[in-house]
Coordinates of C-alpha atoms in Angstrom, one line a residue:
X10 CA 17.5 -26.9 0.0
X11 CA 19.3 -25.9 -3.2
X12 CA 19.4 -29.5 -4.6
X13 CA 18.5 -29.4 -8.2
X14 CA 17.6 -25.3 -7.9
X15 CA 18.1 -23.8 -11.0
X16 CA 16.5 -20.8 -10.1
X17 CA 15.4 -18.7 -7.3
X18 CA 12.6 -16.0 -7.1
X19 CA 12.5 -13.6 -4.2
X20 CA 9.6 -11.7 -2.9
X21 CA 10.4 -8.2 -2.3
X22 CA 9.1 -6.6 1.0
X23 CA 9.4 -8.6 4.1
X24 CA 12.0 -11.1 2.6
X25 CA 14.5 -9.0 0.6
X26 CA 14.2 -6.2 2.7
X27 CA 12.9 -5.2 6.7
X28 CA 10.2 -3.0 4.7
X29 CA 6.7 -4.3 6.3
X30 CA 6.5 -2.5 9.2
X31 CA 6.1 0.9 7.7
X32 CA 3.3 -0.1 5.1
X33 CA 1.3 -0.2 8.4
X34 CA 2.6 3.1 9.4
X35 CA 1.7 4.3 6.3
X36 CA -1.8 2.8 6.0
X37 CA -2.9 4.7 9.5
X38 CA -1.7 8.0 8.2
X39 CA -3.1 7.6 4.8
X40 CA -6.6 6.4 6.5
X41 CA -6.2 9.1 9.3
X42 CA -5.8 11.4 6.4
X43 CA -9.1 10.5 5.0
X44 CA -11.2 10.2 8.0
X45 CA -11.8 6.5 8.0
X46 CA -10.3 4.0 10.8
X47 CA -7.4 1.9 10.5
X48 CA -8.1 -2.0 11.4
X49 CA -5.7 -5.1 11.8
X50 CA -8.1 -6.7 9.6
X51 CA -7.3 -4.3 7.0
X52 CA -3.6 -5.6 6.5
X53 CA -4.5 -9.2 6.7
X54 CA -7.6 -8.4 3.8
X55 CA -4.9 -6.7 1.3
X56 CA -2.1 -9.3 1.8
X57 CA -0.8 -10.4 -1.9
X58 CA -2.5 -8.0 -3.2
X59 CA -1.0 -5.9 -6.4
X60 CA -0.5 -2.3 -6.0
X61 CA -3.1 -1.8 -8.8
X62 CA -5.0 -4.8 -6.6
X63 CA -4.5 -2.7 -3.5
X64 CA -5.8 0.2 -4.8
X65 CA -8.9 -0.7 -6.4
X66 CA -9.9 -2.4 -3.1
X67 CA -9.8 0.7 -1.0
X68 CA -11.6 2.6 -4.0
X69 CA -14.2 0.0 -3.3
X70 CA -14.4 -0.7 0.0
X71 CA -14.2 2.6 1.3
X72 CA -15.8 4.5 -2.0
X73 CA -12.6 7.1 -2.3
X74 CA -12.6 9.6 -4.6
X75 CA -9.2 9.4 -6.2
X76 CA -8.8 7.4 -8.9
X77 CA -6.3 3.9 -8.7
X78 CA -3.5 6.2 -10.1
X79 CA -4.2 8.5 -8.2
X80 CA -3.9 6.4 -5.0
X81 CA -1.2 4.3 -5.9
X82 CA 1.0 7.8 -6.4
X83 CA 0.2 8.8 -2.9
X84 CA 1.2 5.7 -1.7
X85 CA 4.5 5.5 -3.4
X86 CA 5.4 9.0 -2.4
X87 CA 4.9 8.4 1.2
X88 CA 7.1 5.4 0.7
X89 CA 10.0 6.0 -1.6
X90 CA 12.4 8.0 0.9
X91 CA 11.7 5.2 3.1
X92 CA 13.1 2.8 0.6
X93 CA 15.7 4.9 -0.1
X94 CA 17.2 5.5 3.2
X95 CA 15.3 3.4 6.0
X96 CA 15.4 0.4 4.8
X97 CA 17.9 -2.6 6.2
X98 CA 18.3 -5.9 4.0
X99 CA 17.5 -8.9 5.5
X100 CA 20.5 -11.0 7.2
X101 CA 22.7 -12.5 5.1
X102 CA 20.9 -11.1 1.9
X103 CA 23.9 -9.8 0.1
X104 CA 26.2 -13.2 1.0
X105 CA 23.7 -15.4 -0.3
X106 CA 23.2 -13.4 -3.5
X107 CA 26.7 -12.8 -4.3
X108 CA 27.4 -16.6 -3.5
X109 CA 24.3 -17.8 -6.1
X110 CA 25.5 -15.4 -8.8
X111 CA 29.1 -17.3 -8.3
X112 CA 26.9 -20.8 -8.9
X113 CA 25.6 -19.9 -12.0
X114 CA 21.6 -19.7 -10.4
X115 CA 19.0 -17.7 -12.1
X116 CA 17.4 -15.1 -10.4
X117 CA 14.7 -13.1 -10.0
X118 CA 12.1 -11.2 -8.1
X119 CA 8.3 -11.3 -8.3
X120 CA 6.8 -8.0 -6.1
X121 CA 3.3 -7.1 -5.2
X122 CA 5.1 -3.4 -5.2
X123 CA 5.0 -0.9 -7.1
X124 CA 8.2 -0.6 -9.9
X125 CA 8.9 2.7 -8.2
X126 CA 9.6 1.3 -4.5
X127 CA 11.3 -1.4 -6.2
X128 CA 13.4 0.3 -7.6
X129 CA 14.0 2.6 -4.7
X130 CA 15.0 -0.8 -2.6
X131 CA 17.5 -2.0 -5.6
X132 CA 19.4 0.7 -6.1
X133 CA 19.8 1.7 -2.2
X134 CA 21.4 -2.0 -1.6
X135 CA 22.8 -3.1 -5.1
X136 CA 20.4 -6.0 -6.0
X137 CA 19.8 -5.2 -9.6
X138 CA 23.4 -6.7 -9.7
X139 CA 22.5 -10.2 -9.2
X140 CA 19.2 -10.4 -10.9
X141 CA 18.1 -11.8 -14.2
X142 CA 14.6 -11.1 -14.1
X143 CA 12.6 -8.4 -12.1
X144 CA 8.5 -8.1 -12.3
X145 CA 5.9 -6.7 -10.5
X146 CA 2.4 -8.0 -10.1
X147 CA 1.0 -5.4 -11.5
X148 CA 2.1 -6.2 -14.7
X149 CA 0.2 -9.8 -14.6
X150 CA -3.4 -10.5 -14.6
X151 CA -3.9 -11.6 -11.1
X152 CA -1.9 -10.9 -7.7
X153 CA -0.8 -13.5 -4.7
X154 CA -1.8 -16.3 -4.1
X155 CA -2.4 -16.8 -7.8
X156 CA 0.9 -18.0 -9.4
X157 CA 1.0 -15.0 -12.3
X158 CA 3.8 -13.5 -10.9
X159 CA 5.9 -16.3 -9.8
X160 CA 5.2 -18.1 -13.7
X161 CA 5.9 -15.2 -15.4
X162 CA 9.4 -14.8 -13.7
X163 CA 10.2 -18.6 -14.3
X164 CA 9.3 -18.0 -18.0
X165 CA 11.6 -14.9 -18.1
X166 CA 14.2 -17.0 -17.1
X167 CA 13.9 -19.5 -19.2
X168 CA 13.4 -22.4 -16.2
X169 CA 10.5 -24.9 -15.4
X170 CA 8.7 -24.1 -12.5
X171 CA 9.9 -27.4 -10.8
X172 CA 13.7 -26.2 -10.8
X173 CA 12.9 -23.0 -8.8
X174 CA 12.8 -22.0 -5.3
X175 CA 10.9 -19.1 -4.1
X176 CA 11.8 -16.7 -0.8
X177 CA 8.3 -15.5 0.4
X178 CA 7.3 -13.7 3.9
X179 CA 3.6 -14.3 3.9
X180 CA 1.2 -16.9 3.9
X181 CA -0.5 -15.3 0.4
X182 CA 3.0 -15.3 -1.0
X183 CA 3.6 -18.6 -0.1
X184 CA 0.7 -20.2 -1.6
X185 CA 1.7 -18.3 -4.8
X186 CA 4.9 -19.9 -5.3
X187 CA 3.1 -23.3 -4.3
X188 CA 0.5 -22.5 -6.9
X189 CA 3.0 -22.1 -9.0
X190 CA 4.5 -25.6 -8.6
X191 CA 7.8 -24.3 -6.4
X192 CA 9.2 -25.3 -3.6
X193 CA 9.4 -22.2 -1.1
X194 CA 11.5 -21.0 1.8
X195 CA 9.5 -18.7 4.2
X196 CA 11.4 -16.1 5.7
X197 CA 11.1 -15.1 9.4
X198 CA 9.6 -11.9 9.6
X199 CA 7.9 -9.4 12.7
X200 CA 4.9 -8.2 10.8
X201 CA 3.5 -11.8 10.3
X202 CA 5.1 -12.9 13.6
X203 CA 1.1 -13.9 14.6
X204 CA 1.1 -16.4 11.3
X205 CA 4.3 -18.1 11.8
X206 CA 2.4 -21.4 12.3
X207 CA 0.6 -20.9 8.9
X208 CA 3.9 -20.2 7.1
X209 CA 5.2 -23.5 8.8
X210 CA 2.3 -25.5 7.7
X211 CA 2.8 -24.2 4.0
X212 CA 6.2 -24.0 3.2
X213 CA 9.2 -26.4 2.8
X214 CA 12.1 -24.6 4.7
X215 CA 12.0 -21.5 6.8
X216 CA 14.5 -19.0 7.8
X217 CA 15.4 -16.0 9.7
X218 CA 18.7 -15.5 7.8
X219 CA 19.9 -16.2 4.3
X220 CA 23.4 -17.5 6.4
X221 CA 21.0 -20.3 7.2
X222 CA 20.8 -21.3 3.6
X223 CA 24.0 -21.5 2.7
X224 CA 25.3 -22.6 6.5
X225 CA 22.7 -25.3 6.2
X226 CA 21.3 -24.6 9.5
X227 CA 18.0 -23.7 8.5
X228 CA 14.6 -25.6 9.0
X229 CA 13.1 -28.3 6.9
X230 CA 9.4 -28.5 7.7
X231 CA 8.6 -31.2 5.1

């Protein structure tokens, strides 16, 4: 899998961290909150998304009053003590990055997050450390699948696309770093336990543990 890598860029939430599961937590109460209905439909509609991105679709689609900074500082402060404290890192996350700062890889990571939560995640389990580039989507002109985020990371660190290897959870995510001209690992996670044959179809290795990477045990799908 690393053959060649130069760099590697990481999603954030659901292949950094174990952080998925309470952005559907959150969703209900923030939908309870406003009288409106939480869906499953509603996660899968959003996936990619920026926060800006996120924001601007549930202005739309279910004509709120608050304004997209409004929203997106609700959101963040229903989130950031969860960052802080709840939060676990996914297996083998700290091995693998101490090991690719000892190899000389690049790194970085391209979030649909907000910089706050981001943040919040870094400084709870020490990532900053190993990274050479952070951005969020937010700060490019389109979210996942579009490859913004993933370009704009390569760019920062000074790589072609080509020599770069993304970590991504999702299916959007996934098509981002593919958009972007990347190979990509997809990373085993519960909240998209229901797509796992879509992630399998789009990506080139998958995981459920960074010790897979480096114990060469994990899957090559093409």
């Amino acid at each position: 899998m690393l053959t060649n890598v130069k760099g590697i860029i990481f999603d954030l939430d659901g292949t950094m961290i174990d952080s998925m599961w309470m952005w559907r937590d959150i969703d209900i109460e923030f939908m309870e909150a406003h009288g409106l209905l939480f869906t499953e439909q509603l996660q899968r509609e959003i996936e990619g998304m920026s926060f800006r991105e996120t924001a601007e679709y549930f202005i739309r689609t279910y004509r709120l009053t608050e304004s997209v900074e409004e929203l997106m500082k609700i959101w963040v402060r229903m989130a950031k003590e969860k960052y802080m404290h709840d939060v676990a890192a996914k297996p083998g996350l700290l091995r693998f990055l101490k090991e690719m700062k000892a190899r000389g890889i690049k790194m970085g990571i391209a979030t649909s997050n907000a910089k706050e939560l981001l943040d919040a995640a870094a400084d709870a389990h020490g990532i900053y450390d190993y990274m050479d580039a952070v951005l969020t989507a937010n700060e490019v002109a389109h979210g996942k699948p579009a490859p913004d985020v993933f370009l704009e990371v390569a760019k920062r660190l000074h790589l072609d696309p080509k020599d770069c290897l993304v970590f991504e959870d999702i299916p959007q995510g996934i098509r981002a770093g593919l958009n972007a001209g990347m190979r990509v690992c997809a990373m085993e996670d519960a909240y998209s336990a229901t797509q796992i044959n879509e992630k399998k179809e789009l990506a080139h290795y998958y995981i459920s543990s960074y010790d897979q990477v480096l114990d060469h045990t994990y899957e090559v799908l093409r």
